Short mmCIF file of C-alpha atoms and ligand atoms in Angstrom, two decimals:
data_model
loop_
_atom_site.label_atom_id
_atom_site.label_comp_id
_atom_site.label_asym_id
_atom_site.label_seq_id
_atom_site.Cartn_x
_atom_site.Cartn_y
_atom_site.Cartn_z
CA UNK A 1 -14.13 158.88 43.68
CA UNK A 2 -13.13 155.65 45.75
CA UNK A 3 -10.11 155.49 47.64
CA UNK A 4 -8.90 152.41 45.77
CA UNK A 5 -8.08 151.61 42.40
CA UNK A 6 -8.20 148.09 40.94
CA UNK A 7 -5.68 146.90 38.82
CA UNK A 8 -6.45 143.74 36.30
CA UNK A 9 -4.36 141.58 34.06
CA UNK A 10 -6.41 138.93 32.55
CA UNK A 11 -5.17 135.61 30.99
CA UNK A 12 -7.22 134.53 28.33
CA UNK A 13 -6.95 130.99 26.83
CA UNK A 14 -8.20 130.57 22.31
CA UNK A 15 -8.78 127.67 21.63
CA UNK A 16 -7.29 127.35 17.66
CA UNK A 17 -9.57 126.29 15.19
CA UNK A 18 -7.29 123.52 13.80
CA UNK A 19 -8.96 120.58 12.12
CA UNK A 20 -6.16 118.04 14.30
CA UNK A 21 -4.66 118.37 17.70
CA UNK A 22 -1.93 120.24 18.77
CA UNK A 23 0.62 117.39 19.00
CA UNK A 24 -1.89 114.64 17.11
CA UNK A 25 -3.92 114.02 14.35
CA UNK A 26 -7.14 113.02 16.46
CA UNK A 27 -10.28 115.84 15.57
CA UNK A 28 -11.15 118.33 17.31
CA UNK A 29 -14.68 118.17 16.52
CA UNK A 30 -17.26 119.16 19.06
CA UNK A 31 -19.87 117.30 20.38
CA UNK A 32 -19.00 113.99 19.87
CA UNK A 33 -19.29 110.75 22.11
CA UNK A 34 -17.06 110.78 24.72
CA UNK A 35 -13.41 109.78 24.45
CA UNK A 36 -14.05 109.57 20.44
CA UNK A 37 -11.38 111.83 19.98
CA UNK A 38 -8.53 110.54 21.68
CA UNK A 39 -5.11 108.12 20.56
CA UNK A 40 -2.09 107.23 21.87
CA UNK A 41 -0.68 110.35 22.43
CA UNK A 42 -3.87 112.02 24.14
CA UNK A 43 -3.92 109.48 26.39
CA UNK A 44 -0.13 109.52 27.01
CA UNK A 45 0.21 106.23 26.62
CA UNK A 46 4.39 104.95 26.59
CA UNK A 47 6.09 105.01 23.34
CA UNK A 48 3.74 107.90 21.92
CA UNK A 49 5.41 110.67 20.72
CA UNK A 50 4.16 114.33 20.13
CA UNK A 51 4.31 116.24 16.25
CA UNK A 52 3.73 119.95 16.13
CA UNK A 53 1.02 120.46 13.96
CA UNK A 54 1.69 123.51 11.68
CA UNK A 55 -1.81 124.90 11.54
CA UNK A 56 -1.67 125.88 15.30
CA UNK A 57 1.91 127.52 14.73
CA UNK A 58 0.33 130.06 11.73
CA UNK A 59 -2.72 130.61 13.67
CA UNK A 60 -0.73 131.75 16.90
CA UNK A 61 1.62 133.70 14.67
CA UNK A 62 -1.42 135.48 12.94
CA UNK A 63 -2.81 136.96 16.32
CA UNK A 64 1.07 137.53 17.17
CA UNK A 65 1.25 139.49 14.52
CA UNK A 66 -1.97 141.40 14.47
CA UNK A 67 -1.26 142.41 18.09
CA UNK A 68 2.23 143.74 17.39
CA UNK A 69 4.51 141.27 19.27
CA UNK A 70 7.52 140.33 18.53
CA UNK A 71 7.97 136.79 17.35
CA UNK A 72 10.46 134.87 19.14
CA UNK A 73 12.64 132.67 15.69
CA UNK A 74 13.12 130.39 18.26
CA UNK A 75 10.83 129.00 20.94
CA UNK A 76 10.71 126.31 22.72
CA UNK A 77 8.05 123.67 24.06
CA UNK A 78 8.04 123.15 28.23
CA UNK A 79 6.38 120.37 30.43
CA UNK A 80 3.98 122.16 32.61
CA UNK A 81 3.56 119.01 36.01
CA UNK A 82 0.45 118.85 37.78
CA UNK A 83 -1.49 115.61 38.81
CA UNK A 84 -5.15 115.93 37.71
CA UNK A 85 -7.29 113.23 36.30
CA UNK A 86 -7.98 114.79 33.05
CA UNK A 87 -4.28 115.10 32.61
CA UNK A 88 -3.30 111.57 31.79
CA UNK A 89 0.29 112.51 31.20
CA UNK A 90 0.86 114.06 34.62
CA UNK A 91 2.17 117.20 32.58
CA UNK A 92 1.08 119.70 30.43
CA UNK A 93 2.34 120.86 27.24
CA UNK A 94 2.94 124.58 26.82
CA UNK A 95 5.89 127.16 26.70
CA UNK A 96 7.55 129.09 29.36
CA UNK A 97 10.75 131.05 29.05
CA UNK A 98 10.51 130.86 25.29
CA UNK A 99 7.29 131.96 24.70
CA UNK A 100 6.29 132.00 20.82
CA UNK A 101 5.07 135.89 21.20
CA UNK A 102 6.35 138.71 23.53
CA UNK A 103 5.05 142.13 23.47
CA UNK A 104 2.14 143.76 21.22
CA UNK A 105 -1.07 145.58 22.86
CA UNK A 106 -4.61 144.91 22.05
CA UNK A 107 -6.42 148.02 21.29
CA UNK A 108 -10.33 148.91 21.81
CA UNK A 109 -12.68 151.22 22.08
CA UNK A 110 -14.13 151.86 25.39
CA UNK A 111 -17.49 154.41 25.84
CA UNK A 112 -15.81 155.47 22.29
CA UNK A 113 -12.19 156.58 23.56
CA UNK A 114 -9.27 154.61 22.28
CA UNK A 115 -7.77 152.54 24.80
CA UNK A 116 -4.57 150.11 24.49
CA UNK A 117 -3.72 147.18 26.53
CA UNK A 118 0.11 146.13 26.33
CA UNK A 119 0.59 142.42 26.41
CA UNK A 120 3.15 140.43 28.19
CA UNK A 121 3.02 137.16 25.91
CA UNK A 122 1.47 134.88 23.68
CA UNK A 123 2.16 131.06 24.25
CA UNK A 124 1.00 127.87 22.94
CA UNK A 125 -0.02 124.96 24.85
CA UNK A 126 -2.61 122.04 24.89
CA UNK A 127 -5.78 122.33 26.68
CA UNK A 128 -6.63 119.65 29.50
CA UNK A 129 -9.71 116.86 29.06
CA UNK A 130 -12.52 117.72 31.12
CA UNK A 131 -14.05 115.94 34.40
CA UNK A 132 -17.91 115.11 34.82
CA UNK A 133 -18.44 114.83 38.00
CA UNK A 134 -21.81 113.03 38.75
CA UNK A 135 -23.93 112.55 42.17
CA UNK A 136 -22.37 110.24 44.61
CA UNK A 137 -18.93 110.11 44.68
CA UNK A 138 -18.18 109.23 40.50
CA UNK A 139 -16.71 111.27 38.15
CA UNK A 140 -16.03 110.69 34.81
CA UNK A 141 -13.51 111.64 32.31
CA UNK A 142 -13.40 112.89 28.68
CA UNK A 143 -11.03 113.40 26.75
CA UNK A 144 -12.32 114.89 23.56
CA UNK A 145 -11.04 118.37 24.20
CA UNK A 146 -7.12 116.94 25.30
CA UNK A 147 -4.60 118.04 23.30
CA UNK A 148 -6.86 120.56 21.42
CA UNK A 149 -4.40 123.63 20.65
CA UNK A 150 -4.74 126.66 22.52
CA UNK A 151 -2.91 130.24 22.33
CA UNK A 152 -2.73 132.00 25.87
CA UNK A 153 -2.89 135.53 25.40
CA UNK A 154 -1.35 137.30 28.95
CA UNK A 155 -2.26 141.28 29.42
CA UNK A 156 0.15 143.50 31.50
CA UNK A 157 -1.85 144.31 34.09
CA UNK A 158 -3.06 147.44 32.26
CA UNK A 159 -6.48 147.29 32.65
CA UNK A 160 -7.99 149.93 35.42
CA UNK A 161 -11.95 148.89 35.70
CA UNK A 162 -14.28 145.40 35.43
CA UNK A 163 -16.06 147.11 32.83
CA UNK A 164 -12.93 147.60 30.69
CA UNK A 165 -11.44 144.22 31.48
CA UNK A 166 -15.23 143.02 29.77
CA UNK A 167 -14.03 145.27 26.66
CA UNK A 168 -10.97 143.78 26.50
CA UNK A 169 -12.41 140.13 26.05
CA UNK A 170 -14.54 141.54 23.56
CA UNK A 171 -12.02 143.36 21.32
CA UNK A 172 -9.62 140.20 21.59
CA UNK A 173 -12.95 137.73 20.80
CA UNK A 174 -13.62 139.84 18.13
CA UNK A 175 -9.54 139.90 16.93
CA UNK A 176 -9.69 136.16 16.65
CA UNK A 177 -12.68 135.79 14.80
CA UNK A 178 -11.53 138.51 12.44
CA UNK A 179 -8.68 136.58 12.16
CA UNK A 180 -10.33 132.84 11.51
CA UNK A 181 -8.18 131.30 14.02
CA UNK A 182 -10.86 130.45 16.75
CA UNK A 183 -14.85 130.71 16.42
CA UNK A 184 -14.93 131.98 19.52
CA UNK A 185 -17.99 129.76 21.02
CA UNK A 186 -18.33 130.77 24.63
CA UNK A 187 -20.50 128.39 25.51
CA UNK A 188 -18.25 125.78 23.89
CA UNK A 189 -15.27 127.27 26.16
CA UNK A 190 -13.53 128.14 23.12
CA UNK A 191 -12.90 131.76 24.88
CA UNK A 192 -11.85 131.39 28.30
CA UNK A 193 -10.34 133.61 31.14
CA UNK A 194 -8.80 134.17 34.33
CA UNK A 195 -8.52 137.18 35.68
CA UNK A 196 -5.54 138.82 38.21
CA UNK A 197 -7.33 141.40 40.30
CA UNK A 198 -5.95 143.81 43.24
CA UNK A 199 -6.59 147.21 44.52
CA UNK A 200 -3.71 149.91 45.68
CA UNK A 201 -4.64 152.98 46.89
CA UNK A 202 -5.51 155.69 44.51
CA UNK A 203 -2.38 157.50 42.63
CA UNK A 204 0.18 154.66 44.09
CA UNK A 205 2.65 152.86 41.75
CA UNK A 206 3.49 149.88 43.59
CA UNK A 207 1.03 146.58 42.84
CA UNK A 208 -1.12 145.25 45.76
CA UNK A 209 -1.64 141.55 46.38
CA UNK A 210 -3.23 139.73 43.78
CA UNK A 211 -6.08 137.14 43.55
CA UNK A 212 -6.74 134.90 40.59
CA UNK A 213 -10.26 134.04 39.71
CA UNK A 214 -10.70 131.46 37.55
CA UNK A 215 -13.33 129.82 35.62
CA UNK A 216 -14.90 132.71 33.57
CA UNK A 217 -16.84 131.76 30.30
CA UNK A 218 -18.54 134.81 29.39
CA UNK A 219 -18.29 138.76 28.78
CA UNK A 220 -21.22 139.23 31.60
CA UNK A 221 -19.29 137.43 34.06
CA UNK A 222 -15.68 138.92 33.36
CA UNK A 223 -17.48 142.13 34.78
CA UNK A 224 -19.80 140.51 37.37
CA UNK A 225 -16.70 138.68 38.69
CA UNK A 226 -13.80 141.44 39.05
CA UNK A 227 -16.73 144.01 40.29
CA UNK A 228 -17.19 141.55 43.18
CA UNK A 229 -13.57 140.77 43.58
CA UNK A 230 -12.65 144.65 43.73
CA UNK A 231 -15.43 145.03 46.67
CA UNK A 232 -14.64 141.81 48.44
CA UNK A 233 -10.77 142.86 48.42
CA UNK A 234 -12.18 146.70 49.67
CA UNK A 235 -14.03 145.58 52.08
CA UNK A 236 -11.31 143.23 53.65
CA UNK A 237 -8.53 145.83 53.61
CA UNK A 238 -11.16 148.68 55.02
CA UNK A 239 -11.46 146.04 57.74
CA UNK A 240 -7.83 145.85 58.70
CA UNK A 241 -7.14 142.44 56.77
CA UNK A 242 -4.97 141.65 54.52
CA UNK A 243 -6.04 140.56 50.87
CA UNK A 244 -4.25 136.74 50.52
CA UNK A 245 -2.67 135.39 47.36
CA UNK A 246 -4.78 132.62 46.56
CA UNK A 247 -6.75 131.15 43.28
CA UNK A 248 -10.52 131.53 43.60
CA UNK A 249 -13.29 130.00 41.79
CA UNK A 250 -15.98 132.11 40.20
CA UNK A 251 -19.17 130.77 40.58
CA UNK A 252 -22.03 131.84 38.17
CA UNK A 253 -24.71 130.28 40.13
CA UNK A 254 -24.16 131.89 42.86
CA UNK A 255 -23.04 135.19 41.82
CA UNK A 256 -19.83 135.12 44.30
CA UNK A 257 -16.11 133.83 44.15
CA UNK A 258 -14.82 131.31 46.96
CA UNK A 259 -11.18 130.23 47.65
CA UNK A 260 -9.79 127.19 45.72
CA UNK A 261 -6.22 127.33 46.83
CA UNK A 262 -3.52 129.04 47.78
CA UNK A 263 -1.41 130.49 44.80
CA UNK A 264 0.71 127.72 43.36
CA UNK A 265 4.30 128.77 42.18
CA UNK A 266 6.26 128.11 39.12
CA UNK A 267 8.27 126.08 40.90
CA UNK A 268 5.17 124.17 41.84
CA UNK A 269 5.08 123.21 38.24
CA UNK A 270 8.56 121.48 37.91
CA UNK A 271 8.82 123.44 34.18
CA UNK A 272 11.52 121.92 31.74
CA UNK A 273 11.96 121.58 28.54
CA UNK A 274 10.24 118.50 26.77
CA UNK A 275 12.55 116.09 25.08
CA UNK A 276 10.63 114.63 22.38
CA UNK A 277 9.99 118.13 21.09
CA UNK A 278 12.12 120.00 18.98
CA UNK A 279 12.38 123.72 19.24
CA UNK A 280 9.99 125.81 17.28
CA UNK A 281 12.30 127.42 14.52
CA UNK A 282 10.24 130.01 12.56
CA UNK A 283 12.29 131.79 9.88
CA UNK A 284 11.54 135.25 8.94
CA UNK A 285 10.05 134.54 5.31
CA UNK A 286 7.57 132.72 7.03
CA UNK A 287 6.73 135.24 9.56
CA UNK A 288 6.55 138.04 6.75
CA UNK A 289 4.58 135.97 4.35
CA UNK A 290 1.64 135.53 7.21
CA UNK A 291 2.32 139.04 8.15
CA UNK A 292 1.40 140.30 4.23
CA UNK A 293 -1.55 137.91 4.54
CA UNK A 294 -3.20 139.49 7.58
CA UNK A 295 -6.66 141.62 6.57
CA UNK A 296 -7.32 145.15 7.56
CA UNK A 297 -7.52 145.10 11.55
CA UNK A 298 -10.98 145.77 12.98
CA UNK A 299 -9.55 148.83 14.76
CA UNK A 300 -7.74 150.25 12.68
CA UNK A 301 -11.30 149.68 10.11
CA UNK A 302 -12.52 151.65 12.78
CA UNK A 303 -10.24 154.58 12.66
CA UNK A 304 -11.01 154.39 8.86
CA UNK A 305 -14.78 154.70 9.02
CA UNK A 306 -14.72 157.19 11.99
CA UNK A 307 -12.05 159.67 10.08
CA UNK A 308 -12.32 159.24 6.36
CA UNK A 309 -15.63 158.20 6.06
CA UNK A 310 -17.16 160.47 8.46
CA UNK A 311 -19.15 157.84 10.55
CA UNK A 312 -20.69 157.98 14.20
CA UNK A 313 -18.83 155.89 16.31
CA UNK A 314 -22.02 154.16 16.99
CA UNK A 315 -22.28 153.12 12.90
CA UNK A 316 -18.32 152.16 12.90
CA UNK A 317 -18.55 149.83 16.17
CA UNK A 318 -21.15 148.11 14.49
CA UNK A 319 -20.11 147.76 11.01
CA UNK A 320 -16.47 146.72 12.29
CA UNK A 321 -18.30 143.63 14.71
CA UNK A 322 -17.76 140.87 12.42
CA UNK A 323 -15.35 141.26 9.15
CA UNK A 324 -17.60 140.28 6.54
CA UNK A 325 -20.42 143.08 7.45
CA UNK A 326 -17.28 145.99 6.94
CA UNK A 327 -16.52 144.20 3.52
CA UNK A 328 -20.20 144.89 2.67
CA UNK A 329 -19.98 148.17 3.45
CA UNK A 330 -16.95 148.56 1.47
CA UNK A 331 -17.90 146.97 -1.14
CA UNK A 332 -21.10 149.00 -1.17
CA UNK A 333 -19.26 152.31 -0.86
CA UNK A 334 -17.07 151.48 -3.72
CA UNK A 335 -20.11 150.47 -5.93
CA UNK A 336 -21.51 153.71 -5.18
CA UNK A 337 -18.45 155.79 -6.53
CA UNK A 338 -18.07 158.62 -3.74
CA UNK A 339 -17.04 158.52 -0.32
CA UNK A 340 -19.96 160.65 0.48
CA UNK A 341 -22.66 158.17 0.19
CA UNK A 342 -21.08 156.19 3.14
CA UNK A 343 -23.54 157.32 5.78
CA UNK A 344 -26.25 156.70 3.90
CA UNK A 345 -25.36 153.25 3.16
CA UNK A 346 -24.13 152.94 6.78
CA UNK A 347 -27.51 154.02 7.37
CA UNK A 348 -29.36 151.34 5.57
CA UNK A 349 -27.55 148.76 6.72
CA UNK A 350 -27.95 149.48 10.56
CA UNK A 351 -31.42 150.04 10.19
CA UNK A 352 -32.84 147.33 7.37
CA UNK A 353 -30.25 145.21 6.80
CA UNK A 354 -29.12 144.17 10.26
CA UNK A 355 -32.45 144.04 11.46
CA UNK A 356 -33.65 141.46 8.60
CA UNK A 357 -31.11 139.56 9.01
CA UNK A 358 -31.23 139.58 12.90
CA UNK A 359 -35.01 138.56 12.58
CA UNK A 360 -34.43 135.95 10.72
CA UNK A 361 -31.48 135.19 12.40
CA UNK A 362 -29.75 134.56 8.82
CA UNK A 363 -26.16 134.93 7.63
CA UNK A 364 -24.96 137.87 5.54
CA UNK A 365 -23.33 135.74 3.00
CA UNK A 366 -26.67 133.68 2.68
CA UNK A 367 -28.03 136.98 1.68
CA UNK A 368 -28.30 137.41 -2.23
CA UNK A 369 -28.48 141.18 -1.92
CA UNK A 370 -25.13 142.17 -3.54
CA UNK A 371 -23.40 145.39 -2.08
CA UNK A 372 -23.90 146.88 -6.00
CA UNK A 373 -27.59 146.16 -5.27
CA UNK A 374 -27.83 148.39 -2.31
CA UNK A 375 -25.21 151.20 -3.73
CA UNK A 376 -27.82 151.40 -6.60
CA UNK A 377 -30.55 151.83 -4.99
CA UNK A 378 -29.21 155.01 -2.56
CA UNK A 379 -28.69 156.17 -5.92
CA UNK A 380 -32.13 156.27 -7.02
CA UNK A 381 -33.39 157.81 -4.19
CA UNK A 382 -30.79 160.55 -4.18
CA UNK A 383 -31.40 161.21 -7.49
CA UNK A 384 -35.06 161.73 -7.49
CA UNK A 385 -36.11 158.50 -8.99
CA UNK A 386 -37.86 156.83 -6.24
CA UNK A 387 -38.93 158.10 -2.89
CA UNK A 388 -37.28 157.32 0.27
CA UNK A 389 -40.51 155.37 1.43
CA UNK A 390 -40.81 153.62 -1.95
CA UNK A 391 -36.91 152.78 -1.44
CA UNK A 392 -37.87 151.00 2.09
CA UNK A 393 -40.33 149.13 0.47
CA UNK A 394 -38.17 147.79 -2.48
CA UNK A 395 -35.66 146.96 0.48
CA UNK A 396 -37.57 144.06 1.51
CA UNK A 397 -37.78 142.26 -1.82
CA UNK A 398 -34.51 142.98 -2.60
CA UNK A 399 -32.85 141.57 0.86
CA UNK A 400 -35.31 138.63 -0.04
CA UNK A 401 -34.97 137.41 -3.52
CA UNK A 402 -31.94 139.72 -4.63
CA UNK A 403 -33.60 141.36 -6.93
CA UNK A 404 -32.23 144.01 -8.68
CA UNK A 405 -33.36 147.93 -7.65
CA UNK A 406 -33.90 149.10 -11.21
CA UNK A 407 -36.13 145.86 -12.36
CA UNK A 408 -38.24 146.42 -9.74
CA UNK A 409 -38.81 150.01 -10.30
CA UNK A 410 -39.74 149.30 -13.87
CA UNK A 411 -41.79 146.04 -13.26
CA UNK A 412 -43.88 148.26 -10.39
CA UNK A 413 -43.65 151.54 -12.28
CA UNK A 414 -42.54 153.00 -8.81
CA UNK A 415 -40.66 156.16 -10.81
CA UNK A 416 -41.12 159.21 -8.55
CA UNK A 417 -43.56 161.57 -10.17
CA UNK A 418 -41.78 164.95 -9.80
CA UNK A 419 -44.17 166.58 -12.46
CA UNK A 420 -45.81 169.03 -10.71
CA UNK A 421 -48.68 169.18 -13.13
CA UNK A 422 -49.46 165.81 -12.31
CA UNK A 423 -49.09 166.45 -8.42
CA UNK A 424 -51.40 169.32 -8.98
CA UNK A 425 -53.97 167.27 -10.47
CA UNK A 426 -54.25 164.60 -7.44
CA UNK A 427 -53.91 167.37 -4.67
CA UNK A 428 -56.64 169.90 -6.43
CA UNK A 429 -58.59 166.53 -6.30
CA UNK A 430 -57.81 166.06 -2.56
CA UNK A 431 -58.61 169.17 -1.57
CA UNK A 432 -62.16 169.79 -3.70
CA UNK A 433 -63.19 165.94 -1.74
CA UNK A 434 -62.31 167.25 1.27
CA UNK A 435 -64.13 170.65 1.74
CA UNK A 436 -64.27 170.73 5.80
CA UNK A 437 -60.70 170.59 6.22
CA UNK A 438 -59.54 173.05 3.27
CA UNK A 439 -61.86 175.01 4.96
CA UNK A 440 -60.75 174.79 8.63
CA UNK A 441 -56.81 174.49 7.18
CA UNK A 442 -58.04 178.17 5.65
CA UNK A 443 -59.17 179.13 9.24
CA UNK A 444 -55.96 178.51 10.60
CA UNK A 445 -55.27 174.84 11.44
CA UNK A 446 -52.41 174.55 9.34
CA UNK A 447 -51.36 171.39 10.52
CA UNK A 448 -53.57 169.70 8.43
CA UNK A 449 -51.23 170.08 5.70
CA UNK A 450 -49.98 166.52 7.03
CA UNK A 451 -53.85 165.11 6.69
CA UNK A 452 -53.71 166.44 2.76
CA UNK A 453 -50.41 164.65 2.47
CA UNK A 454 -50.83 161.65 3.25
CA UNK A 455 -54.05 161.40 1.20
CA UNK A 456 -51.89 162.65 -2.16
CA UNK A 457 -49.55 160.23 -1.06
CA UNK A 458 -52.16 157.56 -1.12
CA UNK A 459 -53.76 158.41 -4.22
CA UNK A 460 -50.26 158.02 -5.57
CA UNK A 461 -49.21 154.61 -4.44
CA UNK A 462 -46.73 156.31 -2.54
CA UNK A 463 -45.04 157.81 -5.95
CA UNK A 464 -45.16 161.17 -5.25
CA UNK A 465 -42.19 163.75 -4.65
CA UNK A 466 -42.81 164.92 -0.90
CA UNK A 467 -41.67 168.03 -1.32
CA UNK A 468 -43.13 168.56 -4.04
CA UNK A 469 -46.43 167.69 -2.57
CA UNK A 470 -46.19 170.14 0.03
CA UNK A 471 -45.36 173.25 -1.64
CA UNK A 472 -47.53 172.47 -4.35
CA UNK A 473 -50.41 171.61 -1.33
CA UNK A 474 -49.64 174.81 0.52
CA UNK A 475 -49.83 176.88 -2.59
CA UNK A 476 -53.14 175.48 -3.84
CA UNK A 477 -54.64 175.88 -0.28
CA UNK A 478 -53.49 179.12 0.58
CA UNK A 479 -55.23 180.27 -2.61
P1 ADP B 1 1.06 133.74 36.78
O1 ADP B 1 -0.61 133.59 36.91
O2 ADP B 1 1.60 132.19 35.91
O3 ADP B 1 1.58 133.96 37.93
P2 ADP B 1 1.93 135.91 36.18
O4 ADP B 1 2.83 136.19 37.66
O5 ADP B 1 2.78 136.37 34.87
O6 ADP B 1 1.44 134.65 35.95
O7 ADP B 1 1.13 137.11 35.86
C1 ADP B 1 -0.32 136.27 35.20
C2 ADP B 1 -1.03 138.07 35.39
O8 ADP B 1 -1.67 138.84 36.26
C3 ADP B 1 -0.75 138.94 33.84
O9 ADP B 1 -2.03 139.11 33.06
C4 ADP B 1 -0.37 140.15 34.81
O10 ADP B 1 -0.65 141.04 34.17
C5 ADP B 1 -1.38 140.02 36.37
N1 ADP B 1 -0.47 140.52 37.21
C6 ADP B 1 0.31 139.90 37.99
N2 ADP B 1 -0.04 140.83 38.93
C7 ADP B 1 -0.90 141.10 39.46
C8 ADP B 1 -1.54 142.59 40.35
N3 ADP B 1 -0.39 142.66 41.68
N4 ADP B 1 -2.77 142.89 40.02
C9 ADP B 1 -3.27 142.60 39.05
N5 ADP B 1 -2.66 141.75 37.87
C10 ADP B 1 -1.42 141.35 38.42
MG1 MG B 2 -2.27 132.44 36.13
#
């Protein structure tokens, strides 16, 4: 065990999926020509006044409620000043001492064990634009992203490893997509993370000096960047040095970080309340309406699958990765009519449905098979109408065309042959046609039973009840 214990706190920026910007009417659509989505407010032109976007407030409140935060009935916007070419106003509208949400936690599983990372706060702010540095000494500025509403989710320093930091970020990603408040496209920068990292002697309670790693935009890089930083700090301290509080830039290509600037302090930003924006007043009725409208949350669903439906942690994790998949599963279990069918249904979804969807790059919503069809397929197998093997063949057509299972069974005459006399007739014919193998079996090579079963299944087009075939063959061959 290492003598050093890492301590990590994350600040995650979540781009809210609103149609227009946080304080003005221009579009938030991705991929337009540079500076196509600007207006006087975004450009910071004199006289332009911000008006806060109600949709952004609802998104932030839903996230705060889902994370169990306290909602501040009266929060304020502040100006956070800094100079940067992609920030034409010279300040970013953010929240400072009166954020919208405080407290709460993000819960998730790490190696199947429940974890809980407390949140300090969730506040609203606007995004900055983007500088594009060209070869030579030219830089271009694109303000399409400027003014897009963000939630900044700040965690307590509760995270104890790089792996846990990545799991936390995945859980947050899952939650914002689940709530429909962010599309979570990491490649478009819709979820971005700054990681604060320190180390302390194992068992100590005081926090060590931290560094802040900027510019981490994938789950894999969160883990790599933090692992790298922990190792670097241990090397510094064990070499007799001290960790310097600073902001470091993670370079994903080089797999390393470099100092960017010494840590800025709050006073450097010259925060003050934005005089152009009235206080954000959120009444109880609004909060309660949004709370009531929340869906079942991922961790609650996961616990229900584990505790009430007896699914394996792996099944529970996969089925709660995206809300629509679990909705499909729940609808199938309910159509089946008995929670005892949950594991079989989970199995079909895991092994067949997801494989087909992945292969085709298809969304579940575009799949014509209904949850009720899947439930009835499971019933047909369980009551012995069809064999599991035939069920798998039928699944392909159900998935592709949305055909009802009973229809396929009737049309193709797939009903399982469970009549002993019928099976016996085929089995006897197979034995008669293979006298050498029959003699070898009788001479002790009982493994040949598999060969005979295979032949009978072939003759019956896979429709014979396999258990019955085994039993009949064993009897005929030993007589
Ligand atoms: P800022 O980055 O604006 O100075 P805070 O001081 O509130 O903001 O801290 C931001 C993040 O840093 C939080 O997620 C917090 O948990 C984390 N943090 C603070 N101190 C430490 C520390 N010593 N080690 C690791 N993380 C820390
Ligand atoms: Mg910070």
